[in-house]
Amino acid sequence: MTNVRVIKPALAALVAAAACVGGLAFSSAQPAQADTYSDLINAQNQHAASVQREAELKQQLAGASQDLADKVLELDDLTNNKIVAAQAKVTQANEDAATAQDEADAASGRLSAAQKDKETLEEQIKQTGKDYDDAHAAVAQLARDEMHGSNASDVMSVVTGATSTQDFVNSMQSRDALSRNEANAASSAATSLSTSKNRGERLAAIEKQIAVLKTQADEKAASAQTAAETAQSERDALDKLRQEGEARRDELSSMIDSLDSQSAKQAAQTVLIASQVDSYNRQFQKEQQDAANRVDTGNQGGTPSTPVTPAPAPAPAPAPAPAPAPAPSVGGQGTSNGDYGNAYATGQCTYWAYERRRQMGIGTPSYLGNGGDWWRIAPSYGLRVDHNPQVGAALSFLPGQDGADGTWGHVAVVEAVYGDGTFQISEMNVGGLWMMNYRTLTNLGQYWFVH
């Protein structure tokens, strides 16, 4: 299975944002706000980028109809400002909920331990009565076991200054109450009030401590519940924004052909791709959550489940030995040869390249190896490989090329090709599994495209 590390994010397409340019009814990004200095600097940078991006889009959309320009800008604001801010809130709310739940669990654990101590002590009291003092008994036993004989008084005098066994017991009791051999967590709580307590007194102290712990546990549980509800509310708000983004994207897609200017079309397409990438993020996050909820606990004595035998995966085609660069060719895209389904590691760039091409109706062999190997292995399956970008083509980055991993390379999918020699790509595993990114690159004949 592929093991592909991916290049760092490089958002060259939408460089960011500046203030209002006359003629377009659009509210600029909100001023930066943050709790810490570091957060403030990051927020200010994001705001500046948003302002610059807005200005560039307005310049590209000059001459377009007011309604269409507004729709482009509104979708850009929704994708790059509102959804990003909502995602940050979700992340923080999830962290807060997890912390609150950990604290609630810890408080519950302390309460359970104290209740268990109480039960243990109650059983001991049934056997010895409430007046039995564990510390006194333990020290007395120590005196009997270790200091009997003719020199006992000398030893006691040297150790504690005591002149009798009773004085020795009392002295040791106050000096080292924690040496009692039946001490436990609840007993330790009781010693905070006195170094010597009989079992009845310790029981009363434990019961008092349980009341305090019960209050703390209830408060922590309530806080955890509130934090969980807040997190869910933030997730719902984010999902609502993403649904709005999908609706706006569909509306804008149907209007883009009415743009006469090439720069306006490119601006609109850039915004549409950014929104589409966010939609993929939403899709994959849902798939991950669904997968996490499908926990296979095995057969626990219930009705045996019918095992599902997957179709055997074919052995991967052997990678051909390094050969001269394939000659440019022309023809269609994709192949059913070697396409047995998405066999690439989930969340990796190769997984995305296969899946995205499948969405575009383009077949891809299931075993093309690491992202940097696709250009070399693809011809053995009959795929066309050349230096010409085409929508749907897989861009196979050589190891180290444009920041690709020095061992595994990288692979992306061409989303748009522009008349000025640039093209747009989408890619996965940017900074982490499932993380999506898009970039605009300039074609100078340095890239290998798998068609």
mmCIF file of N, CA, C and O in Angstrom, residues 307-351:
data_model
loop_
_atom_site.group_PDB
_atom_site.id
_atom_site.type_symbol
_atom_site.label_atom_id
_atom_site.label_comp_id
_atom_site.label_asym_id
_atom_site.label_seq_id
_atom_site.Cartn_x
_atom_site.Cartn_y
_atom_site.Cartn_z
ATOM 1 N N PRO A 307 -20.484 -13.597 7.396
ATOM 2 C CA PRO A 307 -19.233 -12.949 6.982
ATOM 3 C C PRO A 307 -19.305 -12.518 5.529
ATOM 4 O O PRO A 307 -19.906 -13.182 4.697
ATOM 5 N N VAL A 308 -18.721 -11.371 5.269
ATOM 6 C CA VAL A 308 -18.667 -10.865 3.905
ATOM 7 C C VAL A 308 -17.270 -11.113 3.367
ATOM 8 O O VAL A 308 -16.286 -10.652 3.938
ATOM 9 N N THR A 309 -17.193 -11.861 2.318
ATOM 10 C CA THR A 309 -15.896 -12.172 1.719
ATOM 11 C C THR A 309 -15.623 -11.199 0.592
ATOM 12 O O THR A 309 -16.324 -11.211 -0.424
ATOM 13 N N PRO A 310 -14.666 -10.295 0.791
ATOM 14 C CA PRO A 310 -14.392 -9.327 -0.275
ATOM 15 C C PRO A 310 -13.791 -10.019 -1.487
ATOM 16 O O PRO A 310 -13.172 -11.069 -1.379
ATOM 17 N N ALA A 311 -14.015 -9.391 -2.615
ATOM 18 C CA ALA A 311 -13.410 -9.928 -3.837
ATOM 19 C C ALA A 311 -11.903 -9.853 -3.701
ATOM 20 O O ALA A 311 -11.365 -8.868 -3.214
ATOM 21 N N PRO A 312 -11.216 -10.923 -4.063
ATOM 22 C CA PRO A 312 -9.750 -10.914 -3.898
ATOM 23 C C PRO A 312 -9.109 -9.812 -4.725
ATOM 24 O O PRO A 312 -9.451 -9.619 -5.888
ATOM 25 N N ALA A 313 -8.234 -9.074 -4.078
ATOM 26 C CA ALA A 313 -7.541 -8.000 -4.786
ATOM 27 C C ALA A 313 -6.440 -8.609 -5.634
ATOM 28 O O ALA A 313 -5.694 -9.463 -5.171
ATOM 29 N N PRO A 314 -6.336 -8.185 -6.842
ATOM 30 C CA PRO A 314 -5.288 -8.738 -7.696
ATOM 31 C C PRO A 314 -3.924 -8.272 -7.222
ATOM 32 O O PRO A 314 -3.791 -7.237 -6.605
ATOM 33 N N ALA A 315 -2.940 -9.063 -7.518
ATOM 34 C CA ALA A 315 -1.579 -8.664 -7.153
ATOM 35 C C ALA A 315 -1.200 -7.440 -7.961
ATOM 36 O O ALA A 315 -1.570 -7.314 -9.128
ATOM 37 N N PRO A 316 -0.508 -6.500 -7.327
ATOM 38 C CA PRO A 316 -0.131 -5.295 -8.063
ATOM 39 C C PRO A 316 0.793 -5.634 -9.224
ATOM 40 O O PRO A 316 1.606 -6.547 -9.151
ATOM 41 N N ALA A 317 0.612 -4.881 -10.260
ATOM 42 C CA ALA A 317 1.478 -5.103 -11.418
ATOM 43 C C ALA A 317 2.896 -4.742 -11.045
ATOM 44 O O ALA A 317 3.130 -3.762 -10.357
ATOM 45 N N PRO A 318 3.861 -5.558 -11.445
ATOM 46 C CA PRO A 318 5.248 -5.246 -11.096
ATOM 47 C C PRO A 318 5.667 -3.920 -11.703
ATOM 48 O O PRO A 318 5.347 -3.607 -12.847
ATOM 49 N N ALA A 319 6.347 -3.122 -10.892
ATOM 50 C CA ALA A 319 6.799 -1.824 -11.384
ATOM 51 C C ALA A 319 7.897 -2.035 -12.422
ATOM 52 O O ALA A 319 8.859 -2.754 -12.164
ATOM 53 N N PRO A 320 7.757 -1.430 -13.563
ATOM 54 C CA PRO A 320 8.792 -1.601 -14.585
ATOM 55 C C PRO A 320 10.088 -0.933 -14.159
ATOM 56 O O PRO A 320 10.096 -0.016 -13.365
ATOM 57 N N ALA A 321 11.165 -1.404 -14.683
ATOM 58 C CA ALA A 321 12.458 -0.807 -14.376
ATOM 59 C C ALA A 321 12.482 0.614 -14.906
ATOM 60 O O ALA A 321 11.783 0.949 -15.868
ATOM 61 N N PRO A 322 13.248 1.498 -14.257
ATOM 62 C CA PRO A 322 13.327 2.885 -14.743
ATOM 63 C C PRO A 322 13.643 2.916 -16.229
ATOM 64 O O PRO A 322 14.519 2.211 -16.714
ATOM 65 N N ALA A 323 12.897 3.740 -16.929
ATOM 66 C CA ALA A 323 13.056 3.806 -18.384
ATOM 67 C C ALA A 323 13.131 5.265 -18.790
ATOM 68 O O ALA A 323 12.809 6.155 -18.005
ATOM 69 N N PRO A 324 13.522 5.531 -20.019
ATOM 70 C CA PRO A 324 13.527 6.922 -20.485
ATOM 71 C C PRO A 324 12.137 7.524 -20.376
ATOM 72 O O PRO A 324 11.132 6.815 -20.373
ATOM 73 N N ALA A 325 12.059 8.819 -20.285
ATOM 74 C CA ALA A 325 10.767 9.493 -20.157
ATOM 75 C C ALA A 325 9.857 9.087 -21.301
ATOM 76 O O ALA A 325 10.275 9.031 -22.457
ATOM 77 N N PRO A 326 8.586 8.786 -20.980
ATOM 78 C CA PRO A 326 7.660 8.374 -22.035
ATOM 79 C C PRO A 326 7.442 9.495 -23.040
ATOM 80 O O PRO A 326 7.397 10.661 -22.673
ATOM 81 N N ALA A 327 7.293 9.113 -24.254
ATOM 82 C CA ALA A 327 7.091 10.112 -25.304
ATOM 83 C C ALA A 327 5.698 10.697 -25.202
ATOM 84 O O ALA A 327 4.739 9.998 -24.847
ATOM 85 N N PRO A 328 5.525 11.981 -25.468
ATOM 86 C CA PRO A 328 4.190 12.573 -25.451
ATOM 87 C C PRO A 328 3.266 11.845 -26.416
ATOM 88 O O PRO A 328 3.692 11.358 -27.457
ATOM 89 N N SER A 329 2.021 11.771 -26.042
ATOM 90 C CA SER A 329 1.053 11.103 -26.900
ATOM 91 C C SER A 329 -0.276 11.810 -26.781
ATOM 92 O O SER A 329 -0.465 12.682 -25.950
ATOM 93 N N VAL A 330 -1.184 11.446 -27.602
ATOM 94 C CA VAL A 330 -2.501 12.057 -27.567
ATOM 95 C C VAL A 330 -3.535 10.961 -27.403
ATOM 96 O O VAL A 330 -3.257 9.790 -27.606
ATOM 97 N N GLY A 331 -4.727 11.329 -27.068
ATOM 98 C CA GLY A 331 -5.780 10.331 -26.921
ATOM 99 C C GLY A 331 -6.689 10.669 -25.773
ATOM 100 O O GLY A 331 -6.690 11.778 -25.252
ATOM 101 N N GLY A 332 -7.472 9.686 -25.353
ATOM 102 C CA GLY A 332 -8.437 9.897 -24.284
ATOM 103 C C GLY A 332 -7.805 9.839 -22.915
ATOM 104 O O GLY A 332 -6.594 9.896 -22.762
ATOM 105 N N GLN A 333 -8.669 9.715 -21.910
ATOM 106 C CA GLN A 333 -8.205 9.681 -20.528
ATOM 107 C C GLN A 333 -8.716 8.432 -19.839
ATOM 108 O O GLN A 333 -9.822 7.966 -20.099
ATOM 109 N N GLY A 334 -7.904 7.909 -18.928
ATOM 110 C CA GLY A 334 -8.343 6.823 -18.075
ATOM 111 C C GLY A 334 -8.314 5.472 -18.766
ATOM 112 O O GLY A 334 -8.168 5.353 -19.975
ATOM 113 N N THR A 335 -8.438 4.431 -17.935
ATOM 114 C CA THR A 335 -8.454 3.068 -18.451
ATOM 115 C C THR A 335 -9.125 2.150 -17.425
ATOM 116 O O THR A 335 -9.079 2.408 -16.222
ATOM 117 N N SER A 336 -9.749 1.109 -17.910
ATOM 118 C CA SER A 336 -10.294 0.085 -17.009
ATOM 119 C C SER A 336 -9.261 -0.991 -16.740
ATOM 120 O O SER A 336 -9.456 -1.852 -15.873
ATOM 121 N N ASN A 337 -8.145 -0.921 -17.463
ATOM 122 C CA ASN A 337 -7.075 -1.888 -17.293
ATOM 123 C C ASN A 337 -6.404 -1.682 -15.934
ATOM 124 O O ASN A 337 -5.800 -0.650 -15.670
ATOM 125 N N GLY A 338 -6.526 -2.664 -15.060
ATOM 126 C CA GLY A 338 -5.911 -2.559 -13.741
ATOM 127 C C GLY A 338 -6.726 -1.786 -12.731
ATOM 128 O O GLY A 338 -6.257 -1.543 -11.612
ATOM 129 N N ASP A 339 -7.941 -1.374 -13.103
ATOM 130 C CA ASP A 339 -8.782 -0.620 -12.168
ATOM 131 C C ASP A 339 -9.697 -1.593 -11.426
ATOM 132 O O ASP A 339 -10.716 -2.032 -11.947
ATOM 133 N N TYR A 340 -9.311 -1.927 -10.178
ATOM 134 C CA TYR A 340 -10.085 -2.847 -9.352
ATOM 135 C C TYR A 340 -10.720 -2.150 -8.154
ATOM 136 O O TYR A 340 -11.122 -2.787 -7.192
ATOM 137 N N GLY A 341 -10.783 -0.839 -8.192
ATOM 138 C CA GLY A 341 -11.294 -0.074 -7.062
ATOM 139 C C GLY A 341 -10.159 0.669 -6.370
ATOM 140 O O GLY A 341 -8.978 0.463 -6.663
ATOM 141 N N ASN A 342 -10.524 1.532 -5.448
ATOM 142 C CA ASN A 342 -9.526 2.371 -4.772
ATOM 143 C C ASN A 342 -8.767 1.548 -3.734
ATOM 144 O O ASN A 342 -9.236 1.317 -2.625
ATOM 145 N N ALA A 343 -7.574 1.087 -4.094
ATOM 146 C CA ALA A 343 -6.760 0.261 -3.212
ATOM 147 C C ALA A 343 -5.685 1.077 -2.498
ATOM 148 O O ALA A 343 -4.839 0.508 -1.812
ATOM 149 N N TYR A 344 -5.716 2.404 -2.646
ATOM 150 C CA TYR A 344 -4.686 3.240 -2.049
ATOM 151 C C TYR A 344 -5.010 3.542 -0.588
ATOM 152 O O TYR A 344 -6.172 3.486 -0.169
ATOM 153 N N ALA A 345 -3.996 3.847 0.180
ATOM 154 C CA ALA A 345 -4.171 4.114 1.615
ATOM 155 C C ALA A 345 -5.085 5.316 1.804
ATOM 156 O O ALA A 345 -4.868 6.375 1.212
ATOM 157 N N THR A 346 -6.110 5.138 2.643
ATOM 158 C CA THR A 346 -7.106 6.190 2.837
ATOM 159 C C THR A 346 -6.466 7.446 3.418
ATOM 160 O O THR A 346 -5.606 7.377 4.282
ATOM 161 N N GLY A 347 -6.929 8.581 2.927
ATOM 162 C CA GLY A 347 -6.438 9.853 3.435
ATOM 163 C C GLY A 347 -5.158 10.330 2.797
ATOM 164 O O GLY A 347 -4.720 11.447 3.046
ATOM 165 N N GLN A 348 -4.538 9.486 1.946
ATOM 166 C CA GLN A 348 -3.288 9.857 1.301
ATOM 167 C C GLN A 348 -3.561 10.567 -0.025
ATOM 168 O O GLN A 348 -4.685 10.557 -0.551
ATOM 169 N N CYS A 349 -2.522 11.157 -0.592
ATOM 170 C CA CYS A 349 -2.688 11.867 -1.863
ATOM 171 C C CYS A 349 -3.080 10.914 -2.987
ATOM 172 O O CYS A 349 -3.855 11.268 -3.881
ATOM 173 N N THR A 350 -2.562 9.683 -2.960
ATOM 174 C CA THR A 350 -2.904 8.704 -3.993
ATOM 175 C C THR A 350 -4.376 8.305 -3.917
ATOM 176 O O THR A 350 -5.029 8.092 -4.933
ATOM 177 N N TYR A 351 -4.881 8.199 -2.670
ATOM 178 C CA TYR A 351 -6.300 7.870 -2.471
ATOM 179 C C TYR A 351 -7.171 8.956 -3.121
ATOM 180 O O TYR A 351 -8.147 8.666 -3.811
#
